[in-house]
GROMACS .gro file of C-alpha atoms in nm:
model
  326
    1UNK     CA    1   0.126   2.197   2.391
    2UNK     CA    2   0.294   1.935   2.547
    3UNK     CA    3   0.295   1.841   2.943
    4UNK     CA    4   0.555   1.943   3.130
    5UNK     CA    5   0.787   1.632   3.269
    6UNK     CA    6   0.656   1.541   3.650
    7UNK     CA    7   0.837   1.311   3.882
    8UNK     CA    8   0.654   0.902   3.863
    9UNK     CA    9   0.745   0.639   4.103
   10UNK     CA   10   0.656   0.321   4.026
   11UNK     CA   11   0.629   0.091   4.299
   12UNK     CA   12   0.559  -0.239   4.185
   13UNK     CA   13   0.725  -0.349   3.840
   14UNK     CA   14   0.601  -0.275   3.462
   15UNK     CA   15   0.574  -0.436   3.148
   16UNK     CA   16   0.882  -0.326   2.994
   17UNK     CA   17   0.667  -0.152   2.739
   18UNK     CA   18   0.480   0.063   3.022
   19UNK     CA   19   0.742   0.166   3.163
   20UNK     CA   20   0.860   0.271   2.827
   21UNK     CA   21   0.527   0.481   2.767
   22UNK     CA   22   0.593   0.691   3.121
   23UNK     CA   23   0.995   0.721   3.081
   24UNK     CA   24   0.899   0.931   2.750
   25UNK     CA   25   0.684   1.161   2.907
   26UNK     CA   26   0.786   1.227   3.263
   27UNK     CA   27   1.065   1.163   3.484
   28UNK     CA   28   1.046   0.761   3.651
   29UNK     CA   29   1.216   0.621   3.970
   30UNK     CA   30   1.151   0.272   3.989
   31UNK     CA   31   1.141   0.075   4.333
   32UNK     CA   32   0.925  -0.112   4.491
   33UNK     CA   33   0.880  -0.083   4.903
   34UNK     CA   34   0.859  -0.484   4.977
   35UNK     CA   35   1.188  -0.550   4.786
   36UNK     CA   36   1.416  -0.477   5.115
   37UNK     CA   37   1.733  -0.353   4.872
   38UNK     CA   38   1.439  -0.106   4.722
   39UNK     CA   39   1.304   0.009   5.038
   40UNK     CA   40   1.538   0.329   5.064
   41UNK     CA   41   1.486   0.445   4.724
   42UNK     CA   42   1.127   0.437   4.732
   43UNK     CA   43   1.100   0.671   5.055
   44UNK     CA   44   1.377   0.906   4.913
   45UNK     CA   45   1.171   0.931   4.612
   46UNK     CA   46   0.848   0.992   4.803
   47UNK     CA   47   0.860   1.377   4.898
   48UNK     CA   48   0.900   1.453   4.468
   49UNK     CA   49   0.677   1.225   4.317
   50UNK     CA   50   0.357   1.377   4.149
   51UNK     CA   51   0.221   1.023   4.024
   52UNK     CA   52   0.250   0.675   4.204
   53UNK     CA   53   0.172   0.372   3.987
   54UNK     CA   54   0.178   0.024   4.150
   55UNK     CA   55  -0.007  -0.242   4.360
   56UNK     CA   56  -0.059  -0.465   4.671
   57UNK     CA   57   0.128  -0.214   4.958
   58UNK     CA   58  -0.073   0.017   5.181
   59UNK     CA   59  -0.142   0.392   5.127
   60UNK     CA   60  -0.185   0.556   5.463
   61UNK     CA   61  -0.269   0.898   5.595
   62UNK     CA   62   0.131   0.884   5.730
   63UNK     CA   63   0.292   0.775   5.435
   64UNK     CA   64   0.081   1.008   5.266
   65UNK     CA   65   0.242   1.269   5.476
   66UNK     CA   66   0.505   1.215   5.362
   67UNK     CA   67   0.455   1.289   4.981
   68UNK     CA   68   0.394   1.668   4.998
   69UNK     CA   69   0.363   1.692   4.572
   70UNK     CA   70   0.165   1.383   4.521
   71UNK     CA   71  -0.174   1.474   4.252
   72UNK     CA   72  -0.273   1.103   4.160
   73UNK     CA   73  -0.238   0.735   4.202
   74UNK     CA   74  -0.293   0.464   3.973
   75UNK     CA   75  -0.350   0.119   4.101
   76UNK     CA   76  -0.264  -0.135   3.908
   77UNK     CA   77  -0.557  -0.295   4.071
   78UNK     CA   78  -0.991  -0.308   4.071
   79UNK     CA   79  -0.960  -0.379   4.461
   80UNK     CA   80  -0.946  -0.044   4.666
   81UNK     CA   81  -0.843  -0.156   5.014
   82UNK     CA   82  -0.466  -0.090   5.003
   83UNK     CA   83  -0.578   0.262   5.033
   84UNK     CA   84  -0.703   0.516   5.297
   85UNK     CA   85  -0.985   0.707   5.133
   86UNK     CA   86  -1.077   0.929   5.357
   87UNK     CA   87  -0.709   1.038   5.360
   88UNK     CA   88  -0.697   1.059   5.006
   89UNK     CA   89  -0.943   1.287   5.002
   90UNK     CA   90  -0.869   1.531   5.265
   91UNK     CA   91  -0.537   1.550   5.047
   92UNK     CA   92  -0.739   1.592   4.677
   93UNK     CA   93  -0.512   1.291   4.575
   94UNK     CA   94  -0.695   1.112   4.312
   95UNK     CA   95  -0.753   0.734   4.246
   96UNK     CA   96  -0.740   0.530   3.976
   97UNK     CA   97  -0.790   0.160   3.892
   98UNK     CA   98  -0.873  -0.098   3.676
   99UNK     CA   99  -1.192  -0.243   3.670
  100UNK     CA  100  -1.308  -0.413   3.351
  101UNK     CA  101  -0.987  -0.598   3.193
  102UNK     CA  102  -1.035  -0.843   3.497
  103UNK     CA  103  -1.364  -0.961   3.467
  104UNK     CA  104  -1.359  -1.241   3.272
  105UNK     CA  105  -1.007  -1.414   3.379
  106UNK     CA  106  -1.120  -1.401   3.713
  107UNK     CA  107  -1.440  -1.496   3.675
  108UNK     CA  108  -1.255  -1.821   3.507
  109UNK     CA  109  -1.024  -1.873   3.825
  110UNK     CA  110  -1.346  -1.875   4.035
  111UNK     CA  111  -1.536  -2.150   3.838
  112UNK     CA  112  -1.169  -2.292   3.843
  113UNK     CA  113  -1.193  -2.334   4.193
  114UNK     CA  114  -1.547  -2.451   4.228
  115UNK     CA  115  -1.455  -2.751   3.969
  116UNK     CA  116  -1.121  -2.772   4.131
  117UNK     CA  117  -1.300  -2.801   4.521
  118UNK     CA  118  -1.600  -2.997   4.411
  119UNK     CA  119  -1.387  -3.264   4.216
  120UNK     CA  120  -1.092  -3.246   4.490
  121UNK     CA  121  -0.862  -3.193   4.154
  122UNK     CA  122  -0.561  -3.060   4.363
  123UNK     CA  123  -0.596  -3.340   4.656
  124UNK     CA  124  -0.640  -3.652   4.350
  125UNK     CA  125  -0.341  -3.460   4.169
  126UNK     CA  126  -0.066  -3.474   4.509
  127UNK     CA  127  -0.201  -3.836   4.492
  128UNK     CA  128  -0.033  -3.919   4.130
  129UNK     CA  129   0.246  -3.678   4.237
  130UNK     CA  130   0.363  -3.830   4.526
  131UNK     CA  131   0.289  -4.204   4.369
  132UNK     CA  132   0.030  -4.254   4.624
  133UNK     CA  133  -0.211  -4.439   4.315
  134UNK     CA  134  -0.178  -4.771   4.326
  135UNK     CA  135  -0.503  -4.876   4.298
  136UNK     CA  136  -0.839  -4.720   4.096
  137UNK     CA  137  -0.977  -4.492   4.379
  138UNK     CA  138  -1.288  -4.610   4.632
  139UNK     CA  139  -1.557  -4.338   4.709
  140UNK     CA  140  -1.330  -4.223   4.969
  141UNK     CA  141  -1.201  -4.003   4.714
  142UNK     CA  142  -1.462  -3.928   4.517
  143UNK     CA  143  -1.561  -3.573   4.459
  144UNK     CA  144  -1.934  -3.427   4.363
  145UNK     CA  145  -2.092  -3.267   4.084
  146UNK     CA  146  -2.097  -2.948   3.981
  147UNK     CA  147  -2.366  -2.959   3.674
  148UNK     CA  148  -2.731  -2.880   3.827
  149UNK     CA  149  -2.610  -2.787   4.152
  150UNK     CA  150  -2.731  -2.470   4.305
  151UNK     CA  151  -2.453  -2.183   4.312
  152UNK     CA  152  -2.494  -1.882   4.554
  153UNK     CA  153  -2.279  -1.562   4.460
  154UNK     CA  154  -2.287  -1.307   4.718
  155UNK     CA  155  -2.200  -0.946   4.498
  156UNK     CA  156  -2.307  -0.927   4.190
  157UNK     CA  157  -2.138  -0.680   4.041
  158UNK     CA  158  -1.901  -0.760   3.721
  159UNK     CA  159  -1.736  -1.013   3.836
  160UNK     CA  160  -2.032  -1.204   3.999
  161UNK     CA  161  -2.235  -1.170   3.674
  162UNK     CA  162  -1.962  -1.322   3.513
  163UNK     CA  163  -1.967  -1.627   3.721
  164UNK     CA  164  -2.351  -1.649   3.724
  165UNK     CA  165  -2.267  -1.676   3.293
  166UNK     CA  166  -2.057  -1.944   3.355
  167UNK     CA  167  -2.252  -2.176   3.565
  168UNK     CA  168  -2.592  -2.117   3.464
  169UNK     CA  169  -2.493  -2.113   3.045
  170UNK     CA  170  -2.242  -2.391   3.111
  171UNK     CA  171  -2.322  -2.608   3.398
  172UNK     CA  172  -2.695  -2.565   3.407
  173UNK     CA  173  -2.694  -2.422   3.762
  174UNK     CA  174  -2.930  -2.260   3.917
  175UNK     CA  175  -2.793  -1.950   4.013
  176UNK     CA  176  -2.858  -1.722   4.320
  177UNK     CA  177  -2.740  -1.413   4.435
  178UNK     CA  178  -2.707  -1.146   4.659
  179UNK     CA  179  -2.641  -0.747   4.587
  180UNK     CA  180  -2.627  -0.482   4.847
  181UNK     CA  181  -2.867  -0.286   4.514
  182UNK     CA  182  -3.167  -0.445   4.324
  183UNK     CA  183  -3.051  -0.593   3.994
  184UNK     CA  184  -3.306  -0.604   3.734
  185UNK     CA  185  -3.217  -0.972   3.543
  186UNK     CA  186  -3.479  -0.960   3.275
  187UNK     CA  187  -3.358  -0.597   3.162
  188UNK     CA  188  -2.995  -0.605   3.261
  189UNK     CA  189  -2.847  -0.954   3.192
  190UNK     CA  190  -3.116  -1.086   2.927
  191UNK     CA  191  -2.905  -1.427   2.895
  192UNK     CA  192  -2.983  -1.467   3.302
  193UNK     CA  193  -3.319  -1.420   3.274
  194UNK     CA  194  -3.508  -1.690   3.467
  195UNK     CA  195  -3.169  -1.844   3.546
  196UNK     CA  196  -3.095  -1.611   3.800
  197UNK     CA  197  -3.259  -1.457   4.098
  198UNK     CA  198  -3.181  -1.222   4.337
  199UNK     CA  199  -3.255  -1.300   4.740
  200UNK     CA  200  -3.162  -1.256   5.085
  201UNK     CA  201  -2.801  -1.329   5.190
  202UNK     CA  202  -2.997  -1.550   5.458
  203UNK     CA  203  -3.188  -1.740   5.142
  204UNK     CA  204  -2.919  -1.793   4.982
  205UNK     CA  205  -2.692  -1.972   5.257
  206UNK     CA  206  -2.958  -2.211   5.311
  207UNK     CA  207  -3.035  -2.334   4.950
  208UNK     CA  208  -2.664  -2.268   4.764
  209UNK     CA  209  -2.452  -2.602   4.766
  210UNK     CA  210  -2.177  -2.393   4.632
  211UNK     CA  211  -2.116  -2.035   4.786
  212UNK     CA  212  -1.902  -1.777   4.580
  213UNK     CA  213  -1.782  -1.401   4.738
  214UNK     CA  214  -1.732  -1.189   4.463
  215UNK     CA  215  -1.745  -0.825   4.720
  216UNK     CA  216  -1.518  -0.598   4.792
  217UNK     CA  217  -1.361  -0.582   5.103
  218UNK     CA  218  -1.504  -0.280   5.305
  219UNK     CA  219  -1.631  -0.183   5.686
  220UNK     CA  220  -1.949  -0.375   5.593
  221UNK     CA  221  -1.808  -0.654   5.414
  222UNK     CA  222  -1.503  -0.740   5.674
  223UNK     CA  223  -1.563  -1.084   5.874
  224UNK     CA  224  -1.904  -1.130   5.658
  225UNK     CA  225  -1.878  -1.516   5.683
  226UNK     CA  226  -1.823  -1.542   6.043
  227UNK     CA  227  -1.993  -1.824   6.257
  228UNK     CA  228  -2.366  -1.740   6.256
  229UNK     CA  229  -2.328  -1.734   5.879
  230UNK     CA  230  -2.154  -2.090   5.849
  231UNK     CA  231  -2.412  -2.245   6.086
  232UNK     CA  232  -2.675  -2.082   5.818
  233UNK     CA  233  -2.521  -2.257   5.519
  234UNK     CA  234  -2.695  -2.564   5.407
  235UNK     CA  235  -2.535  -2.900   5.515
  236UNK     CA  236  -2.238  -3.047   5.303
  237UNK     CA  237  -2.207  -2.698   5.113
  238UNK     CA  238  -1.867  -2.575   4.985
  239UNK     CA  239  -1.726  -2.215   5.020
  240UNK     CA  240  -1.493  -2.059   4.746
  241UNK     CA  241  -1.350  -1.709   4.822
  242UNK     CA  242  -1.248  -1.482   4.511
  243UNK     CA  243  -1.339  -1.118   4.674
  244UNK     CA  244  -1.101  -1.084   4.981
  245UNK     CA  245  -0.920  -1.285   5.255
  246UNK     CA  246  -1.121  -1.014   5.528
  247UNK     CA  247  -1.456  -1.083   5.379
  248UNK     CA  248  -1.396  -1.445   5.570
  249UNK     CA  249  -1.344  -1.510   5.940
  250UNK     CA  250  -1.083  -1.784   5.900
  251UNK     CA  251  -1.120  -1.931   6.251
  252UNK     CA  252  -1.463  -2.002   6.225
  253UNK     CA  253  -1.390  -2.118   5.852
  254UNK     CA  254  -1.141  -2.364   6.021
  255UNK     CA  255  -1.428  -2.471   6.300
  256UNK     CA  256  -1.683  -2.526   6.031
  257UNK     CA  257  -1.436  -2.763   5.830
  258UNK     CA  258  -1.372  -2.973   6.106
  259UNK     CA  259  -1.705  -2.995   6.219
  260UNK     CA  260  -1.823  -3.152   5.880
  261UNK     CA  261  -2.073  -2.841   5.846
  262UNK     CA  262  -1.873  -2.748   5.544
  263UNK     CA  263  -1.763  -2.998   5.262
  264UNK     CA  264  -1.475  -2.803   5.177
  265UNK     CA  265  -1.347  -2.439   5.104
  266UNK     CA  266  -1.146  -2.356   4.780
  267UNK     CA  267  -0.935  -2.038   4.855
  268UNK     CA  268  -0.782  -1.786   4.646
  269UNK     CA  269  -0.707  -1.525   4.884
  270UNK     CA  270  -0.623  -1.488   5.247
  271UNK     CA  271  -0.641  -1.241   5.547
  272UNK     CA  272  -0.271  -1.235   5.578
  273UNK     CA  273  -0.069  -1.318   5.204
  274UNK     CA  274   0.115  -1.472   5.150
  275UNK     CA  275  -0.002  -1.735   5.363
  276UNK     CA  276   0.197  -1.766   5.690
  277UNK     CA  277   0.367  -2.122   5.686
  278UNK     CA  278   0.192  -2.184   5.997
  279UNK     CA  279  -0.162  -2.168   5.892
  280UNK     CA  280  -0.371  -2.446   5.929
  281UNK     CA  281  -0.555  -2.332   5.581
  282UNK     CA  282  -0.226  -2.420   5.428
  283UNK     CA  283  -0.239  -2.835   5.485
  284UNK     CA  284  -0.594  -2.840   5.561
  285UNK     CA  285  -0.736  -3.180   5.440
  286UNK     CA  286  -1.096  -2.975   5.293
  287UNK     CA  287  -0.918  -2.654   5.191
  288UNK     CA  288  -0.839  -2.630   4.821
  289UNK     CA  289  -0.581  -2.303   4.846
  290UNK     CA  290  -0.466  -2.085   4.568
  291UNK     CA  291  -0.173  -1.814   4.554
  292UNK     CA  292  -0.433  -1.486   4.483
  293UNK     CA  293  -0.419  -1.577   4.124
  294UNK     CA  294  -0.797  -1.449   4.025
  295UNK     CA  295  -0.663  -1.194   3.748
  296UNK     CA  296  -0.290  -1.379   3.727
  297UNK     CA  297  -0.226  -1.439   3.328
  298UNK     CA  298  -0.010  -1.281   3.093
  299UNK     CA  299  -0.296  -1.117   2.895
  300UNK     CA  300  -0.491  -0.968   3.181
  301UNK     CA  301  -0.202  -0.857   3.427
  302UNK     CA  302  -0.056  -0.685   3.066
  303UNK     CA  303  -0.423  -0.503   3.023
  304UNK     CA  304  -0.471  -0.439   3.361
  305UNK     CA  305  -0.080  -0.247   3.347
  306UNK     CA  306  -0.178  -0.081   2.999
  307UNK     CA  307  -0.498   0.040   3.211
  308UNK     CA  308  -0.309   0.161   3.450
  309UNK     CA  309  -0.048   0.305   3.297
  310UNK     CA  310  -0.311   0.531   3.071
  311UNK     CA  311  -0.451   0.591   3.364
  312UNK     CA  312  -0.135   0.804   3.504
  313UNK     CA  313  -0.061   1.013   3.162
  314UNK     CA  314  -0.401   1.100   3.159
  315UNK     CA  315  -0.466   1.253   3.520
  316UNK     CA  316  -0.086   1.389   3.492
  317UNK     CA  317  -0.204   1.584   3.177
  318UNK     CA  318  -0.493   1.712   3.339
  319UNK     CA  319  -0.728   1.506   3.175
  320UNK     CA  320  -0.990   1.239   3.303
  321UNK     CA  321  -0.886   0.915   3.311
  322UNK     CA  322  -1.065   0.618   3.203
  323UNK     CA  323  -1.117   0.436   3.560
  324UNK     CA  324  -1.097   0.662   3.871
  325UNK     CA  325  -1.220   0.588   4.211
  326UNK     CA  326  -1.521   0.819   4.323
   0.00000   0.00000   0.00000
């Protein structure tokens, strides 16, 4: 028996061949709220739509006001943040994501950035850019190693296990970490085993030269590396952020750059993105910054919409999907 034809709105764009899959089975309006020439359409489609597919705009207990006939959304997305759960919830909406297809390209961008921050890749590279090499560089330039220095990833869920892979297979670093749950190495990540270990977040500030957030962004996690936590970070360490821009207090970020207490920061996301022209991250002499590219390759962001996309048919059918929010 086949599922009768519900009203879709997509509001952020899909593959071609997505959109394809969803345009055969129910009935799509396309339009995306941040495009200003889409902005109309989107909130004149709102009332009928049954399914909302998309990413990176907020879900709210208003706007969800004011979409009467809405049964599911599917982010196109692991992150949950864009969205008011408690308000989703009082409606019976359902939430779906994509957890899983993103693991391992982000994990890359991460260790990216550590190599990138450690080895000041993007400062050396504006050098030979800008024809600013005329000489072999002094140790003014130099960066620092990576291999056999101590990493600290604070969450350990897929993502941070990934990481902990990376640099303890790879770079022979010790690896540290802190999880909100006990992780069992020995019996859940065999290949970690004595290569890993699990400690306080306190612990771990103090001995990691190289700090990693890998957590979502929630009430707990919001402005977890404020001031009292940079102060507790050992001497000359570095700070790359892969989780959130909220998990980090950017002002005392800024403070603990100048001060010398941090070596440098590498920075894939932001509290506000994209990053207002005006921020001092932006030009910052220690700040290695990234465009919130963690999961941002053809393969994965295609995976991540297929995800997504199966995701939405599935819930509209009345069936379970493969990744919903509980």
């Amino acid at each position: 028996m086949s599922t009768p034809r519900q009203q879709v709105l997509v509001f952020r764009e899909l593959p071609p061949d997505q959109l394809a899959r969803l345009q055969a089975a129910h009935e799509v309006t396309v339009a995306n709220p941040r495009v200003a020439e889409q902005r109309d359409a989107f909130f004149e489609a709102l009332p009928r739509a049954q399914g909302l597919i998309g990413s990176s705009y907020r879900i709210d207990a208003p706007l969800l006001a004011q979409a009467p006939a809405l049964r599911v959304i599917s982010s196109i997305s692991v992150g949950i943040d864009n969205y008011e759960l408690p308000a989703l919830r009082a409606r019976g909406v359902m939430l779906c994501h994509t957890p899983g297809v993103l693991t391992e390209t982000t994990a890359d961008t991460l260790f990216a950035l550590v190599m990138a921050t450690s080895r000041r890749l993007v400062e050396l590279a504006a050098l030979v850019r800008e024809g600013r090499w005329h000489k072999n560089i002094d140790e003014s330039l130099f960066g620092w190693d990576v291999h056999g220095k101590t990493l600290g990833i604070v969450g350990f869920g897929r993502i941070g296990q990934a990481l902990a892979r990376r640099a303890a297979l790879g770079f022979g670093m010790p690896v540290l970490f802190h999880n909100r749950s006990a992780v069992n190495v020995n019996e859940e990540l065999p290949a970690l085993a004595g290569l890993a270990r699990q400690v306080s977040l306190d612990e771990l500030l103090a001995q990691a030269d190289i700090v990693a957030l890998t957590v979502p962004l929630t009430d707990e996690t919001r402005g977890l590396m404020n001031a009292e936590r940079f102060a507790a970070m050992k001497p000359g360490a570095l700070l790359v952020n892969g989780s959130r821009g909220g998990v980090v207090d950017e002002a005392a970020l800024l403070a603990s750059l100048d001060s010398g207490r941090l070596r440098g920061a590498g920075l894939d996301v932001f509290a506000t993105e994209p990053l207002p022209l005006d921020s001092p991250l932006r030009t910052h002499p220690r700040v290695t910054p990234l465009p919130h590219i963690g999961s941002a390759t053809h393969e994965t962001r295609h995976a991540m919409a297929v995800l997504a996309t199966s995701n939405l048919l599935q819930a509209l059918a009345g069936q379970t999907p493969a990744a919903t929010v509980r």
